[in-house]
Each structure stands twice: as structure tokens, then as C-alpha cells.
Amino acid sequence: DAGVIQSPRHEVTEMGQEVTLRCKPISGHNSLFWYRQTMMRGLELLIYFNNNVPIDDSGMPEDRFSAKMPNASFSTLKIQPSEPRDSAVYFCASTGWQGPDSGANVLTFGAGSRLTVL
Amino acid sequence: GQNIDQPTEMTATEGAIVQINCTYQTSGFNGLFWYQQHAGEAPTFLSYNVLDGLEEKGRFSSFLSRSKGYSYLLLKELQMKDSASYLCAVDNYGQNFVFGPGTRLSVLP
């Protein structure tokens, strides 16, 4: 298995531009998570999907952020317009959650997308 | 609410033993995970505890006390390559993973 695949690995853009980050979860995993990591705030959950349906987006900073999962093998996180404070590493992670009694539910992370907004 | 605490930084010597603590207060609990994250890389899974007690995996062991909301990661025979951040995370019934702030461990020769 190729693991969780994210693109791009690095993106440098200017304030006001649209940014789209992409994620392909592990085949067979039915839950997908988007996290943001900064030195100041650590690893923050932005949104997660279960069976392609957004379950909790309370971590999305504001309306400038949106996420979609049109099918089981693809998700996007979009920032429009981007701002310098959005600079961070964005991680996508997936897991094959089968229910509360299914045992270990290991979250597997992609390599991350490092975003710099100038 | 959700609250997970870990020490910010720790330093230890090569060959020694170090214990990294984690305390948590979360709305749900289906297990506690420990992840290792080297600088510039993604977190990788180390261990999982759902029942009270110690889980041993080679040089790494993890302990959980659900009644106390407490866990620790024990690293033995420290190696230079163990220098990394260690994050504990609570699985809220598989629908949410809440991560602690991470503990940056430096292993000195």
C-alpha cells in the first residue's frame, strides 16, 4: 500500500491567492482527517469525514477554509483567499474505523503539505 | 471540553531510560495512542492502550490508567535516533482524535 498520499508537498503563494491541497487516503479506509500543525498551536483537527460525509468541521478556522470528499479515494482542502497566518503544515490522515468496539483505530498520516503564504 | 497535557521538552542521555507523561480530560475515550514525529516528517504510530496497564513493544512501553486520565511512554536504551517529538492522542470513539501538544525529546551523546 502506498499509504496516504498528499500533494503538493510544498507550496509558496502570495496573500489573497487560492490554495488547494489534495489527499488520497489508504484504500479501504473510511475515515479521513485534515490537520494543521504549527509551532504555536501544535496539531489541530480541522475537519474529518466518515464514509465521505463531513462529520465535524468545527475546527475549520473560518469561511475561507473549505473541504470536500467527492469519493472514497480523494479529498481536497481549499483556502480562499489565503493569508500569511495560514502558513503551516497541513496533514491528511485516514483510518478504517469500524465502530466503537472495533479495537485499535490507528490513524495513518500522509507526508504533509507545507504551505507558506507571503 | 478536551484537554491533553504533556511536558514541552525533555533531555536525556544515550543509553538511559526516559518517561514521557500525558494527562487527559476528554469527552469520550476509546483508547490512547502515542505517535513519534521526527522534525519535518509526519507523525508515525508507536503504541495503543485501551485497557489499564502496561503495553510493551521492544524498547518502547506505554502505560494507561483510565481512572486517573494518565498515560506515559517509556523509552529504554535511548538512541540518538529517538530524538523527536512524542505526541499522545485520545481516540474519542473513533470519531475524533485529539492530540496533545507533544514533547520534544533530545537525546545527548
Tab-separated table of C-alpha atoms in Angstrom:
chain	number	residue	atom	x	y	z
A	1	ASP	CA	0.000	0.000	0.000
A	2	ALA	CA	1.334	3.444	-0.917
A	3	GLY	CA	-0.024	4.982	2.263
A	4	VAL	CA	-1.788	8.324	2.460
A	5	ILE	CA	-0.714	10.484	-0.475
A	6	GLN	CA	-0.739	14.270	-0.278
A	7	SER	CA	0.050	16.919	-2.835
A	8	PRO	CA	1.670	19.313	-3.200
A	9	ARG	CA	4.456	18.663	-0.692
A	10	HIS	CA	5.415	22.337	-0.673
A	11	GLU	CA	3.532	25.405	-1.779
A	12	VAL	CA	4.574	29.015	-1.655
A	13	THR	CA	1.936	31.534	-2.596
A	14	GLU	CA	1.056	35.151	-2.128
A	15	MET	CA	-1.602	36.522	0.152
A	16	GLY	CA	-5.000	36.510	-1.493
A	17	GLN	CA	-4.342	33.546	-3.746
A	18	GLU	CA	-6.372	30.352	-3.687
A	19	VAL	CA	-4.668	27.236	-2.359
A	20	THR	CA	-5.878	23.684	-2.936
A	21	LEU	CA	-4.373	20.763	-1.057
A	22	ARG	CA	-5.118	17.208	-2.122
A	23	CYS	CA	-5.251	13.877	-0.352
A	24	LYS	CA	-5.681	10.247	-1.344
A	25	PRO	CA	-6.417	8.064	1.709
A	26	ILE	CA	-5.394	4.453	2.122
A	27	SER	CA	-7.641	2.199	0.090
A	28	GLY	CA	-10.369	0.724	2.285
A	29	HIS	CA	-10.136	3.394	4.967
A	30	ASN	CA	-13.478	5.043	5.581
A	31	SER	CA	-12.473	7.983	7.772
A	32	LEU	CA	-10.346	10.918	6.624
A	33	PHE	CA	-8.986	13.752	8.721
A	34	TRP	CA	-7.359	17.097	7.893
A	35	TYR	CA	-4.976	18.512	10.489
A	36	ARG	CA	-2.917	21.687	10.616
A	37	GLN	CA	0.354	21.853	12.536
A	38	THR	CA	2.211	24.955	13.692
A	39	MET	CA	4.833	25.504	16.356
A	40	MET	CA	2.465	27.684	18.359
A	41	ARG	CA	-0.694	25.582	18.240
A	42	GLY	CA	0.556	22.050	17.638
A	43	LEU	CA	-1.588	19.586	15.707
A	44	GLU	CA	-5.128	20.890	15.256
A	45	LEU	CA	-8.013	18.954	13.754
A	46	LEU	CA	-9.701	20.968	11.018
A	47	ILE	CA	-12.336	18.572	9.722
A	48	TYR	CA	-12.996	14.880	9.398
A	49	PHE	CA	-15.114	12.735	7.096
A	50	ASN	CA	-16.680	9.357	7.681
A	51	ASN	CA	-17.768	7.474	4.552
A	52	ASN	CA	-17.206	10.674	2.528
A	53	VAL	CA	-19.591	12.680	4.720
A	54	PRO	CA	-18.235	15.636	6.748
A	55	ILE	CA	-18.874	14.820	10.400
A	56	ASP	CA	-17.250	17.667	12.299
A	57	ASP	CA	-15.889	20.858	10.763
A	58	SER	CA	-15.802	22.858	13.982
A	59	GLY	CA	-12.038	23.129	13.691
A	60	MET	CA	-12.134	24.934	10.362
A	61	PRO	CA	-10.803	28.416	11.172
A	62	GLU	CA	-13.274	30.443	9.146
A	63	ASP	CA	-15.216	30.637	5.909
A	64	ARG	CA	-12.017	30.951	3.919
A	65	PHE	CA	-11.441	27.242	4.508
A	66	SER	CA	-13.485	24.532	2.816
A	67	ALA	CA	-13.040	20.791	2.392
A	68	LYS	CA	-14.658	18.223	0.148
A	69	MET	CA	-14.569	14.479	-0.274
A	70	PRO	CA	-16.326	13.673	-3.558
A	71	ASN	CA	-15.443	9.971	-3.343
A	72	ALA	CA	-13.724	7.444	-1.093
A	73	SER	CA	-10.314	7.975	-2.672
A	74	PHE	CA	-9.974	11.740	-2.846
A	75	SER	CA	-10.311	14.816	-0.673
A	76	THR	CA	-9.393	18.478	-1.037
A	77	LEU	CA	-8.799	21.291	1.406
A	78	LYS	CA	-9.163	24.735	-0.103
A	79	ILE	CA	-8.164	28.113	1.288
A	80	GLN	CA	-9.543	31.159	-0.493
A	81	PRO	CA	-8.249	33.800	-0.059
A	82	SER	CA	-5.067	32.698	1.701
A	83	GLU	CA	-3.411	34.810	4.405
A	84	PRO	CA	0.087	34.716	5.945
A	85	ARG	CA	-1.329	33.271	9.188
A	86	ASP	CA	-2.405	30.186	7.210
A	87	SER	CA	1.256	29.216	6.823
A	88	ALA	CA	1.591	25.762	8.380
A	89	VAL	CA	1.997	22.096	7.566
A	90	TYR	CA	-1.300	20.521	6.607
A	91	PHE	CA	-1.614	16.792	7.222
A	92	CYS	CA	-4.190	14.422	5.868
A	93	ALA	CA	-4.731	11.163	7.764
A	94	SER	CA	-7.008	8.186	7.345
A	95	THR	CA	-8.220	5.238	9.349
A	96	GLY	CA	-10.547	2.307	8.884
A	97	TRP	CA	-12.905	2.907	11.782
A	98	GLN	CA	-15.385	0.057	12.145
A	99	GLY	CA	-17.287	1.197	15.232
A	100	PRO	CA	-16.692	1.857	18.927
A	101	ASP	CA	-15.839	-1.770	19.711
A	102	SER	CA	-13.574	-2.405	16.770
A	103	GLY	CA	-10.347	-2.125	18.681
A	104	ALA	CA	-7.286	-0.139	17.727
A	105	ASN	CA	-8.123	2.530	15.213
A	106	VAL	CA	-4.678	3.584	14.065
A	107	LEU	CA	-4.525	6.927	12.307
A	108	THR	CA	-2.072	6.929	9.392
A	109	PHE	CA	-0.709	10.268	8.249
A	110	GLY	CA	0.389	11.492	4.861
A	111	ALA	CA	3.723	13.252	4.463
A	112	GLY	CA	2.081	16.672	4.764
A	113	SER	CA	1.824	19.786	2.630
A	114	ARG	CA	3.976	22.683	3.810
A	115	LEU	CA	2.212	25.930	2.947
A	116	THR	CA	3.900	29.324	3.015
A	117	VAL	CA	1.776	32.382	2.348
A	118	LEU	CA	3.809	35.541	1.730
B	1	GLY	CA	-14.103	20.015	26.909
B	2	GLN	CA	-10.939	18.413	25.645
B	3	ASN	CA	-7.614	18.907	27.348
B	4	ILE	CA	-4.399	16.948	26.954
B	5	ASP	CA	-1.170	17.931	28.678
B	6	GLN	CA	2.417	16.866	28.112
B	7	PRO	CA	5.756	18.367	29.124
B	8	THR	CA	7.095	20.631	26.408
B	9	GLU	CA	10.681	19.407	26.339
B	10	MET	CA	12.845	16.695	27.851
B	11	THR	CA	16.506	15.850	27.591
B	12	ALA	CA	18.162	12.509	28.252
B	13	THR	CA	21.442	10.742	27.621
B	14	GLU	CA	22.089	7.976	25.121
B	15	GLY	CA	21.543	4.573	26.741
B	16	ALA	CA	19.328	5.961	29.504
B	17	ILE	CA	15.601	5.497	30.205
B	18	VAL	CA	13.086	8.325	29.865
B	19	GLN	CA	9.413	8.550	30.780
B	20	ILE	CA	7.121	10.972	28.963
B	21	ASN	CA	3.854	11.689	30.756
B	22	CYS	CA	0.456	12.562	29.348
B	23	THR	CA	-2.674	13.592	31.235
B	24	TYR	CA	-6.024	13.968	29.559
B	25	GLN	CA	-9.598	15.078	30.085
B	26	THR	CA	-11.786	14.303	27.085
B	27	SER	CA	-15.491	13.922	26.430
B	28	GLY	CA	-15.091	10.378	25.105
B	29	PHE	CA	-12.457	7.685	25.307
B	30	ASN	CA	-11.856	4.671	23.097
B	31	GLY	CA	-8.128	4.421	23.534
B	32	LEU	CA	-4.903	6.359	23.834
B	33	PHE	CA	-2.210	6.468	21.186
B	34	TRP	CA	1.409	7.522	21.165
B	35	TYR	CA	2.959	8.871	17.998
B	36	GLN	CA	6.549	9.760	17.170
B	37	GLN	CA	7.320	12.705	14.924
B	38	HIS	CA	10.802	13.496	13.653
B	39	ALA	CA	11.453	17.071	12.578
B	40	GLY	CA	9.997	17.759	9.138
B	41	GLU	CA	8.184	14.443	8.975
B	42	ALA	CA	4.703	13.105	9.630
B	43	PRO	CA	3.670	11.515	12.935
B	44	THR	CA	4.036	7.739	12.961
B	45	PHE	CA	2.214	5.289	15.207
B	46	LEU	CA	4.081	3.884	18.201
B	47	SER	CA	1.604	2.303	20.601
B	48	TYR	CA	-2.007	1.967	21.646
B	49	ASN	CA	-3.642	1.407	25.049
B	50	VAL	CA	-7.318	0.852	25.687
B	51	LEU	CA	-7.184	-1.072	28.982
B	52	ASP	CA	-5.328	-0.130	32.139
B	53	GLY	CA	-1.805	-1.427	32.343
B	54	LEU	CA	1.450	-1.635	30.504
B	55	GLU	CA	1.916	-2.492	26.829
B	56	GLU	CA	5.479	-3.383	25.880
B	57	LYS	CA	6.886	-3.191	22.396
B	58	GLY	CA	10.617	-3.652	22.238
B	59	ARG	CA	12.417	-0.636	23.677
B	60	PHE	CA	9.133	1.263	23.989
B	61	SER	CA	6.387	0.671	26.557
B	62	SER	CA	3.193	2.583	27.199
B	63	PHE	CA	1.087	2.659	30.346
B	64	LEU	CA	-2.511	3.732	30.857
B	65	SER	CA	-4.664	4.498	33.888
B	66	ARG	CA	-8.176	5.347	32.725
B	67	SER	CA	-9.423	6.262	36.184
B	68	LYS	CA	-6.642	8.826	36.558
B	69	GLY	CA	-6.683	10.076	32.973
B	70	TYR	CA	-2.966	9.365	32.784
B	71	SER	CA	-0.563	7.671	30.437
B	72	TYR	CA	3.159	7.508	29.969
B	73	LEU	CA	5.559	6.392	27.276
B	74	LEU	CA	8.737	4.708	28.481
B	75	LEU	CA	11.752	4.642	26.205
B	76	LYS	CA	14.630	2.369	27.203
B	77	GLU	CA	18.210	2.157	25.935
B	78	LEU	CA	17.862	5.545	24.319
B	79	GLN	CA	19.483	6.053	20.933
B	80	MET	CA	20.297	9.265	19.109
B	81	LYS	CA	17.606	8.449	16.554
B	82	ASP	CA	14.992	8.659	19.334
B	83	SER	CA	15.374	12.454	19.306
B	84	ALA	CA	11.923	13.507	18.132
B	85	SER	CA	8.598	14.834	19.332
B	86	TYR	CA	6.254	12.398	21.045
B	87	LEU	CA	2.530	13.065	20.886
B	88	CYS	CA	-0.188	11.381	22.863
B	89	ALA	CA	-3.647	11.326	21.327
B	90	VAL	CA	-7.048	10.278	22.601
B	91	ASP	CA	-9.435	8.436	20.320
B	92	ASN	CA	-12.924	9.750	21.036
B	93	TYR	CA	-14.797	6.616	19.976
B	94	GLY	CA	-13.138	6.640	16.574
B	95	GLN	CA	-14.825	9.821	15.506
B	96	ASN	CA	-12.194	12.245	16.586
B	97	PHE	CA	-8.529	12.092	17.518
B	98	VAL	CA	-7.426	14.791	19.947
B	99	PHE	CA	-3.677	15.307	20.092
B	100	GLY	CA	-1.612	16.677	22.926
B	101	PRO	CA	0.923	19.459	22.325
B	102	GLY	CA	3.802	16.993	22.033
B	103	THR	CA	7.013	16.538	24.000
B	104	ARG	CA	10.271	17.323	22.233
B	105	LEU	CA	12.897	14.808	23.353
B	106	SER	CA	16.574	15.485	22.842
B	107	VAL	CA	18.967	12.567	23.270
B	108	LEU	CA	22.514	13.649	24.021
B	109	PRO	CA	25.651	11.558	23.499
